[in-house]
JSON list of C-alpha atoms in Angstrom, two decimals:
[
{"chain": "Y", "resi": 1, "resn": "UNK", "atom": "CA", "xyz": [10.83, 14.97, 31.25]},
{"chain": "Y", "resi": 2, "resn": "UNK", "atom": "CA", "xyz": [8.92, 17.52, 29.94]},
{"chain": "Y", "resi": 3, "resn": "UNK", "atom": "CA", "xyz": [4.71, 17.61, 29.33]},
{"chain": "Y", "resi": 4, "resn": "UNK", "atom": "CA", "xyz": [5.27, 16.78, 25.63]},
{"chain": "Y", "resi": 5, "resn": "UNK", "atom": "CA", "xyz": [7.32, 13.66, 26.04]},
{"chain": "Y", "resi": 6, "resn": "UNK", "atom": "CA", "xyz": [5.12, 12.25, 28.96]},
{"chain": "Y", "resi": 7, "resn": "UNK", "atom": "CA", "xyz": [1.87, 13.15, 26.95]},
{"chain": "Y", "resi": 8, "resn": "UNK", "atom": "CA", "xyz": [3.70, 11.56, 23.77]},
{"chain": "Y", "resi": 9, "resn": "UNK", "atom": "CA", "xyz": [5.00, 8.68, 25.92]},
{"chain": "Y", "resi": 10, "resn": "UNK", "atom": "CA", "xyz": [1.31, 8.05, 27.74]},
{"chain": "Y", "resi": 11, "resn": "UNK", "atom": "CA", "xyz": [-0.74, 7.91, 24.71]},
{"chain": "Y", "resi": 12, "resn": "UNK", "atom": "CA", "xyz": [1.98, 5.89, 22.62]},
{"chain": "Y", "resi": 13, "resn": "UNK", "atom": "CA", "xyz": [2.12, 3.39, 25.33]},
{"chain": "Y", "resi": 14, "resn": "UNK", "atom": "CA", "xyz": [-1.71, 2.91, 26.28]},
{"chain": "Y", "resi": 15, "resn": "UNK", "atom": "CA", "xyz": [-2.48, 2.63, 22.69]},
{"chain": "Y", "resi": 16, "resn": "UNK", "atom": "CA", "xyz": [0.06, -0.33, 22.39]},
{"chain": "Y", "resi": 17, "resn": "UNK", "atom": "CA", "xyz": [-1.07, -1.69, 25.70]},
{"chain": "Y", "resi": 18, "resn": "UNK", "atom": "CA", "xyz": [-4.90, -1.44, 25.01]},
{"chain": "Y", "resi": 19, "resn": "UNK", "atom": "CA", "xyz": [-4.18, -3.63, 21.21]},
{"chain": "Y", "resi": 20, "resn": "UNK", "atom": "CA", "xyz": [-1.99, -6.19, 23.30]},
{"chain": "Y", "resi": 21, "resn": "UNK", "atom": "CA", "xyz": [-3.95, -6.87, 25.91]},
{"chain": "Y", "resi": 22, "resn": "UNK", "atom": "CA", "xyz": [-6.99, -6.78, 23.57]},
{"chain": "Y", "resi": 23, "resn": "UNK", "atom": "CA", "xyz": [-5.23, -9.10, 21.81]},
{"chain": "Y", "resi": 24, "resn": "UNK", "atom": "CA", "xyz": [-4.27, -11.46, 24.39]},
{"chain": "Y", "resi": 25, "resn": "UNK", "atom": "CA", "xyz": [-7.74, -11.28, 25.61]},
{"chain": "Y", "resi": 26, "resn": "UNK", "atom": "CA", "xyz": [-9.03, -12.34, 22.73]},
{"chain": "Y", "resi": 27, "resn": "UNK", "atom": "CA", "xyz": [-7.03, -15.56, 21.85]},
{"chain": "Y", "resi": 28, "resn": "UNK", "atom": "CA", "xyz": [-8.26, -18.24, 24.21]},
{"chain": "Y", "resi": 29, "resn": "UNK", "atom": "CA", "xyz": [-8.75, -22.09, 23.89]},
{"chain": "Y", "resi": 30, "resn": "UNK", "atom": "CA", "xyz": [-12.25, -21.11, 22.05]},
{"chain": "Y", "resi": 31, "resn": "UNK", "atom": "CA", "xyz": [-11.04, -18.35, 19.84]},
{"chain": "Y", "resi": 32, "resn": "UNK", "atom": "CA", "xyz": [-7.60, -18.86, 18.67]},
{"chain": "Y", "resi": 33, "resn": "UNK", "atom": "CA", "xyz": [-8.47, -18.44, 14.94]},
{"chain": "Y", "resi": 34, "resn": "UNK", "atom": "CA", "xyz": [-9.56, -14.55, 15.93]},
{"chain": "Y", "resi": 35, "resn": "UNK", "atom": "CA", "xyz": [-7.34, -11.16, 15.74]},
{"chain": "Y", "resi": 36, "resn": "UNK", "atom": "CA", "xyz": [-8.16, -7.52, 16.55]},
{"chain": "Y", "resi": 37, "resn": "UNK", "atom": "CA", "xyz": [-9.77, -7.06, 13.36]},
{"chain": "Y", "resi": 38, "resn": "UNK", "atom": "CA", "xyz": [-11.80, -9.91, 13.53]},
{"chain": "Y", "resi": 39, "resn": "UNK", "atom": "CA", "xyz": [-13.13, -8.77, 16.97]},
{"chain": "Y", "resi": 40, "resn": "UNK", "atom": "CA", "xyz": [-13.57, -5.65, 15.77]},
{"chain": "Y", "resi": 41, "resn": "UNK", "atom": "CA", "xyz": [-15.68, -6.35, 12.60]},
{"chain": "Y", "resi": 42, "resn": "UNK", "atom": "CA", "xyz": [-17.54, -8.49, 14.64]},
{"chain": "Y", "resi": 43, "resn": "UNK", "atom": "CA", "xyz": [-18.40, -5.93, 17.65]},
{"chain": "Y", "resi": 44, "resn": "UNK", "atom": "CA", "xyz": [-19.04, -3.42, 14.46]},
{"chain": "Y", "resi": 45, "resn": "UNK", "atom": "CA", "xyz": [-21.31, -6.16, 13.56]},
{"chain": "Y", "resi": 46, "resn": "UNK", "atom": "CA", "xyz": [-23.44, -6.53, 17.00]},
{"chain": "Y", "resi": 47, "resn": "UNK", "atom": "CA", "xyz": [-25.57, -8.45, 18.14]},
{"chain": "Y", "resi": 48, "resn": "UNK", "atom": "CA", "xyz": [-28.66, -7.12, 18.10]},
{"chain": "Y", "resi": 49, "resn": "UNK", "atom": "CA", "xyz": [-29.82, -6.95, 14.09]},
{"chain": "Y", "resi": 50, "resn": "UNK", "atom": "CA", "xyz": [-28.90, -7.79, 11.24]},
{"chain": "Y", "resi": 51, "resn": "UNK", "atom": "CA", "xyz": [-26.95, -4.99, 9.62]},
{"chain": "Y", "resi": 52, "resn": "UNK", "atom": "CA", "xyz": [-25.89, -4.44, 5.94]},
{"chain": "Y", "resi": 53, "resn": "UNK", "atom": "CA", "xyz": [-22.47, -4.40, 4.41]},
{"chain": "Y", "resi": 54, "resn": "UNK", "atom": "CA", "xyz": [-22.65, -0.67, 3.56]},
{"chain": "Y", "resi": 55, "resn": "UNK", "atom": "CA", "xyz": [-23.65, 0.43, 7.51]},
{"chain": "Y", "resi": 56, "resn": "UNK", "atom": "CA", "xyz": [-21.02, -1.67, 8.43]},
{"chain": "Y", "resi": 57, "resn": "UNK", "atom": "CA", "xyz": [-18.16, -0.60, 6.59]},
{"chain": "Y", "resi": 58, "resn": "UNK", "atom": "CA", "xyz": [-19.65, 3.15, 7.32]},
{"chain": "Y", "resi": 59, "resn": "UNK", "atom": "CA", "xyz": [-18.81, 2.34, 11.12]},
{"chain": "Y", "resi": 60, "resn": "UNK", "atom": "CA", "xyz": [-15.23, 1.12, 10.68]},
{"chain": "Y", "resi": 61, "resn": "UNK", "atom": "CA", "xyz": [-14.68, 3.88, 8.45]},
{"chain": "Y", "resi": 62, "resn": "UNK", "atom": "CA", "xyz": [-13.55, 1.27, 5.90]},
{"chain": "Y", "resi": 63, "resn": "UNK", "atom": "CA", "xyz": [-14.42, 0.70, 2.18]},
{"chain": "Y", "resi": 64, "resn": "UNK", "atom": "CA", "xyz": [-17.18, -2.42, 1.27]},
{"chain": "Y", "resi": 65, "resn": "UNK", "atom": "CA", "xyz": [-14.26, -4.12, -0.43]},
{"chain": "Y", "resi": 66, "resn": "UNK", "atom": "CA", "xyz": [-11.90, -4.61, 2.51]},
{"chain": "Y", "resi": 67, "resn": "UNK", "atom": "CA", "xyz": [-14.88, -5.08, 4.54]},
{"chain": "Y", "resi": 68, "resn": "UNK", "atom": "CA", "xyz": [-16.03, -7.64, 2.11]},
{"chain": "Y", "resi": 69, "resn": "UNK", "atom": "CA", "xyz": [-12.62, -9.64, 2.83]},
{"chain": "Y", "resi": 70, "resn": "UNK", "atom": "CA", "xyz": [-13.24, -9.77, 6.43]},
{"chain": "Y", "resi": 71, "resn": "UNK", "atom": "CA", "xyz": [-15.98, -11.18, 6.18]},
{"chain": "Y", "resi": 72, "resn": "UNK", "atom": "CA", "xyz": [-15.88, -13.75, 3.95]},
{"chain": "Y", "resi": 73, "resn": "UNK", "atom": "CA", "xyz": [-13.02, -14.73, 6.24]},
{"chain": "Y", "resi": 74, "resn": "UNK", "atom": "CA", "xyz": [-15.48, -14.48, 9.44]},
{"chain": "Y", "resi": 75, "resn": "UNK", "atom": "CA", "xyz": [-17.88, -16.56, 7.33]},
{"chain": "Y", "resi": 76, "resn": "UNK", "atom": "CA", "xyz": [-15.58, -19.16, 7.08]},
{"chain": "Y", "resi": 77, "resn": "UNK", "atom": "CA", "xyz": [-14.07, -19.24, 10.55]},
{"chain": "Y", "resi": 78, "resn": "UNK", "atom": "CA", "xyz": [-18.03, -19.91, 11.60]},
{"chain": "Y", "resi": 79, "resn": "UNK", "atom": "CA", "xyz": [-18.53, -16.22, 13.26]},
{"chain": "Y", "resi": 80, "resn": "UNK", "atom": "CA", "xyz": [-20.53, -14.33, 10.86]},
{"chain": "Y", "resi": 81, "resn": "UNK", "atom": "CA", "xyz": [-23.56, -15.57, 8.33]},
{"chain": "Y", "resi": 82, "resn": "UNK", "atom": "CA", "xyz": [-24.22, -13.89, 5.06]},
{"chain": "Y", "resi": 83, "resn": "UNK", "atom": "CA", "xyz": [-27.78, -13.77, 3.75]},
{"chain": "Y", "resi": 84, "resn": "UNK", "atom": "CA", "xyz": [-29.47, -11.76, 0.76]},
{"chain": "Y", "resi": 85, "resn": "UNK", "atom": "CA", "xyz": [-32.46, -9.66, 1.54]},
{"chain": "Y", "resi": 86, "resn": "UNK", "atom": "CA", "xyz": [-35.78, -10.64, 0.51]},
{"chain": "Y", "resi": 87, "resn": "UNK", "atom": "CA", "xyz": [-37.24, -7.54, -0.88]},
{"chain": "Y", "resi": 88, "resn": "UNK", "atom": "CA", "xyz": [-33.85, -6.84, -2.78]},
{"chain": "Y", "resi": 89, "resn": "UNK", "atom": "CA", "xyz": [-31.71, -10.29, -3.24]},
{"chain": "Y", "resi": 90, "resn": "UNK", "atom": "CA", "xyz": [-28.76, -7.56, -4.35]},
{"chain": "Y", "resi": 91, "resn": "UNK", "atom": "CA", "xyz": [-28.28, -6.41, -0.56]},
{"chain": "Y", "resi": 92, "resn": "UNK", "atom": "CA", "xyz": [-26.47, -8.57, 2.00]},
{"chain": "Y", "resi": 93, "resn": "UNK", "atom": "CA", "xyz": [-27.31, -8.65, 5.18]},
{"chain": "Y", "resi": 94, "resn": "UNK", "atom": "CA", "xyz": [-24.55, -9.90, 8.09]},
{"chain": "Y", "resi": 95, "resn": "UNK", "atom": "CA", "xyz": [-25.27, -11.64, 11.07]},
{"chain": "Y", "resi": 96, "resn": "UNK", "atom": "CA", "xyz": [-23.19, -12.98, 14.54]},
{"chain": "Y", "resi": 97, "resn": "UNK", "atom": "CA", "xyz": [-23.36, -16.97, 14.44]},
{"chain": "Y", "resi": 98, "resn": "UNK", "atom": "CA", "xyz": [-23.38, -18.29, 18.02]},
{"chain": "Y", "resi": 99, "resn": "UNK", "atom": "CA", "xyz": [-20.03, -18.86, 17.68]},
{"chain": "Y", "resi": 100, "resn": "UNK", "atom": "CA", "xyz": [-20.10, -14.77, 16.79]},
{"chain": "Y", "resi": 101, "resn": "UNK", "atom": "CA", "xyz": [-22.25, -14.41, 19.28]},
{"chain": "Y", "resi": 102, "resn": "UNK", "atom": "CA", "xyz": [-20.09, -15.36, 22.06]},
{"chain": "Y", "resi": 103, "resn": "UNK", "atom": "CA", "xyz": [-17.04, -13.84, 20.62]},
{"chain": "Y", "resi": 104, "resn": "UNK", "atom": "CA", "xyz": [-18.79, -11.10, 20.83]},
{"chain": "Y", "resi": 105, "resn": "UNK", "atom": "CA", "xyz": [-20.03, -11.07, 24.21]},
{"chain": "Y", "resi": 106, "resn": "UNK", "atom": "CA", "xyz": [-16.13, -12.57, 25.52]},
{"chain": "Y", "resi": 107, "resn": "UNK", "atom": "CA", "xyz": [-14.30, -9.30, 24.19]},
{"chain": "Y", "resi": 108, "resn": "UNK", "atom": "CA", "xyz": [-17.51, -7.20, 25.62]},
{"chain": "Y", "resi": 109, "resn": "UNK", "atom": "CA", "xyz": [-16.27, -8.91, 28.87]},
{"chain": "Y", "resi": 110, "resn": "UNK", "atom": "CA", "xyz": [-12.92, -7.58, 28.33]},
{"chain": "Y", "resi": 111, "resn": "UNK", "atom": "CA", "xyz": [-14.01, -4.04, 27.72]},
{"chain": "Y", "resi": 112, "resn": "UNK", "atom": "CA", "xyz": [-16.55, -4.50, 31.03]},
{"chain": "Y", "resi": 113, "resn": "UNK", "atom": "CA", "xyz": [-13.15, -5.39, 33.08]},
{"chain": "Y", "resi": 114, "resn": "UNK", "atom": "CA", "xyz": [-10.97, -2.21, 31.47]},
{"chain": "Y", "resi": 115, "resn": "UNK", "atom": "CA", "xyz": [-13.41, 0.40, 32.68]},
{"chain": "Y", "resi": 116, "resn": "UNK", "atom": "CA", "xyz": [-14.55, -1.12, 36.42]},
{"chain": "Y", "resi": 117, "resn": "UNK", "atom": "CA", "xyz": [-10.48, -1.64, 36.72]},
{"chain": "Y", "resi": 118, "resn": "UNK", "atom": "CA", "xyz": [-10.51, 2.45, 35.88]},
{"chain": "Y", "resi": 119, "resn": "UNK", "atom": "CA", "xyz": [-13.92, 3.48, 37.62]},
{"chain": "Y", "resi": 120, "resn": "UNK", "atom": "CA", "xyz": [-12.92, 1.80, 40.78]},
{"chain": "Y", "resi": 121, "resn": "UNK", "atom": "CA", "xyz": [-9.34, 3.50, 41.12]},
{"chain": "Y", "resi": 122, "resn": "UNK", "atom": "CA", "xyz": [-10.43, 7.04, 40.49]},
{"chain": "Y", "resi": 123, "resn": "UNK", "atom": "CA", "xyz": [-13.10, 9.49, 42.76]},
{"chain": "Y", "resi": 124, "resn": "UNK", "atom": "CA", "xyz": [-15.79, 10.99, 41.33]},
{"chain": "Y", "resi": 125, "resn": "UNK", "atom": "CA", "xyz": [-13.99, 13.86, 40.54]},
{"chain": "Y", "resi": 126, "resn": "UNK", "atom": "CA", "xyz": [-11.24, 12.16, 38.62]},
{"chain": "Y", "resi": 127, "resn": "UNK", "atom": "CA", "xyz": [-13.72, 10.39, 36.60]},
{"chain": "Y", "resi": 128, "resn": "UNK", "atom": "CA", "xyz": [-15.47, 13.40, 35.26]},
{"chain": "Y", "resi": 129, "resn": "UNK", "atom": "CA", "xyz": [-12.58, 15.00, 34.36]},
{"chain": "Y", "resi": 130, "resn": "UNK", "atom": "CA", "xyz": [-11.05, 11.93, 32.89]},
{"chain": "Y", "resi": 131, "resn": "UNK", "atom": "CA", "xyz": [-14.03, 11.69, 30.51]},
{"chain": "Y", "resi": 132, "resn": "UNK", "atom": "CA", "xyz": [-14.05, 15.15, 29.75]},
{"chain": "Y", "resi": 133, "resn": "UNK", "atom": "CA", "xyz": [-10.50, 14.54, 28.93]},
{"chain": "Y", "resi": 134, "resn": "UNK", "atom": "CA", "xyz": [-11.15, 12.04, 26.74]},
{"chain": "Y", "resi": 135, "resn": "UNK", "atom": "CA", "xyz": [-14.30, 13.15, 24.94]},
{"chain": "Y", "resi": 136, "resn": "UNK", "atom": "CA", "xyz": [-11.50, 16.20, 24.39]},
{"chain": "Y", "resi": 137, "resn": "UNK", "atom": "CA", "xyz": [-9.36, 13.89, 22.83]},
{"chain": "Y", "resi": 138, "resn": "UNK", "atom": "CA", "xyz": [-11.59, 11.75, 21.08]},
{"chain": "Y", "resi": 139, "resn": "UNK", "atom": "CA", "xyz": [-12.74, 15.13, 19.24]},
{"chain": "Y", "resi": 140, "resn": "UNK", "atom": "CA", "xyz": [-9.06, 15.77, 18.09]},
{"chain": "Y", "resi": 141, "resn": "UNK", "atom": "CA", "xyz": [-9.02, 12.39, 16.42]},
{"chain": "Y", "resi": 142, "resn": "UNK", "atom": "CA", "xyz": [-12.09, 13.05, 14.50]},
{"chain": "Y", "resi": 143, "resn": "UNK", "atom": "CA", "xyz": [-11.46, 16.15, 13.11]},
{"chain": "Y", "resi": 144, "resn": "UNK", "atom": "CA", "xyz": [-7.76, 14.70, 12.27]},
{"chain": "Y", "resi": 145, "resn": "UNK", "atom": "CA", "xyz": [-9.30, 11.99, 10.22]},
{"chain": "Y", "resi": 146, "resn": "UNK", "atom": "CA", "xyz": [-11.28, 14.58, 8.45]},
{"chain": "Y", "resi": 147, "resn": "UNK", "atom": "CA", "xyz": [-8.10, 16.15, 7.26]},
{"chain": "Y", "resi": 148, "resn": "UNK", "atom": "CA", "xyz": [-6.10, 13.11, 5.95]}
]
């Protein structure tokens, strides 16, 4: 096999695996009613301020319309509150629940696991250039998205 396929092949397949087992991560006995998207509004989300509909959408590099749709489906799944500002009543600001809350800290769990699982199988060495590696990578992506 040549560099191309097991590049192609690599990425392909931890891409898959990362949204599967992010997945399966995800769903337990507490939060069944939750997918990927979800979890990923509501880490975009935080839990640290409240944040406004625009900022949010701005970080998931979605519009305020699809954003608006996940929300009001967060909002009525009990992870996410909605409340208008008080200086401006036209701005909405967004909000983890508890319920959000510990969603949100159960999938931070998750990501906590994925990276001691990686630190504590590589040297030092290996885990510089695998983050140099990445960072690499991670640049490609954002200057694709630029051109689509």
């Amino acid at each position: 096999m040549d560099t191309y396929e097991t590049l192609n092949g690599v990425l392909v397949g931890l891409f898959r695996d990362v949204m599967d087992l992010e997945q399966k991560a995800i769903i337990t006995s507490d939060f069944q009613d939750i997918t990927n998207n979800d979890m990923h509004v509501i880490e975009a989300i935080g839990i640290d301020t409240s944040k406004n509909m625009s900022a949010i959408a701005r970080e998931l590099s979605v519009t305020v319309g699809t954003l608006t749709i996940a929300v009001n489906n967060l909002v009525k799944k009990g992870y996410v509150v909605r409340r208008r500002g008080q200086k401006d009543r036209r701005i909405v600001y967004i909000s983890l629940s508890e319920k959000g809350r510990r969603a949100y800290e159960h999938h931070a769990e998750f990501h906590r696991k994925m990276i001691e699982g990686i630190r504590s199988s590589l040297s030092s060495e290996e885990m510089e250039v695998l983050v140099k590696t990445l960072k690499h990578l991670d640049g490609w992506f954002r200057s694709f998205q630029e051109e689509v």
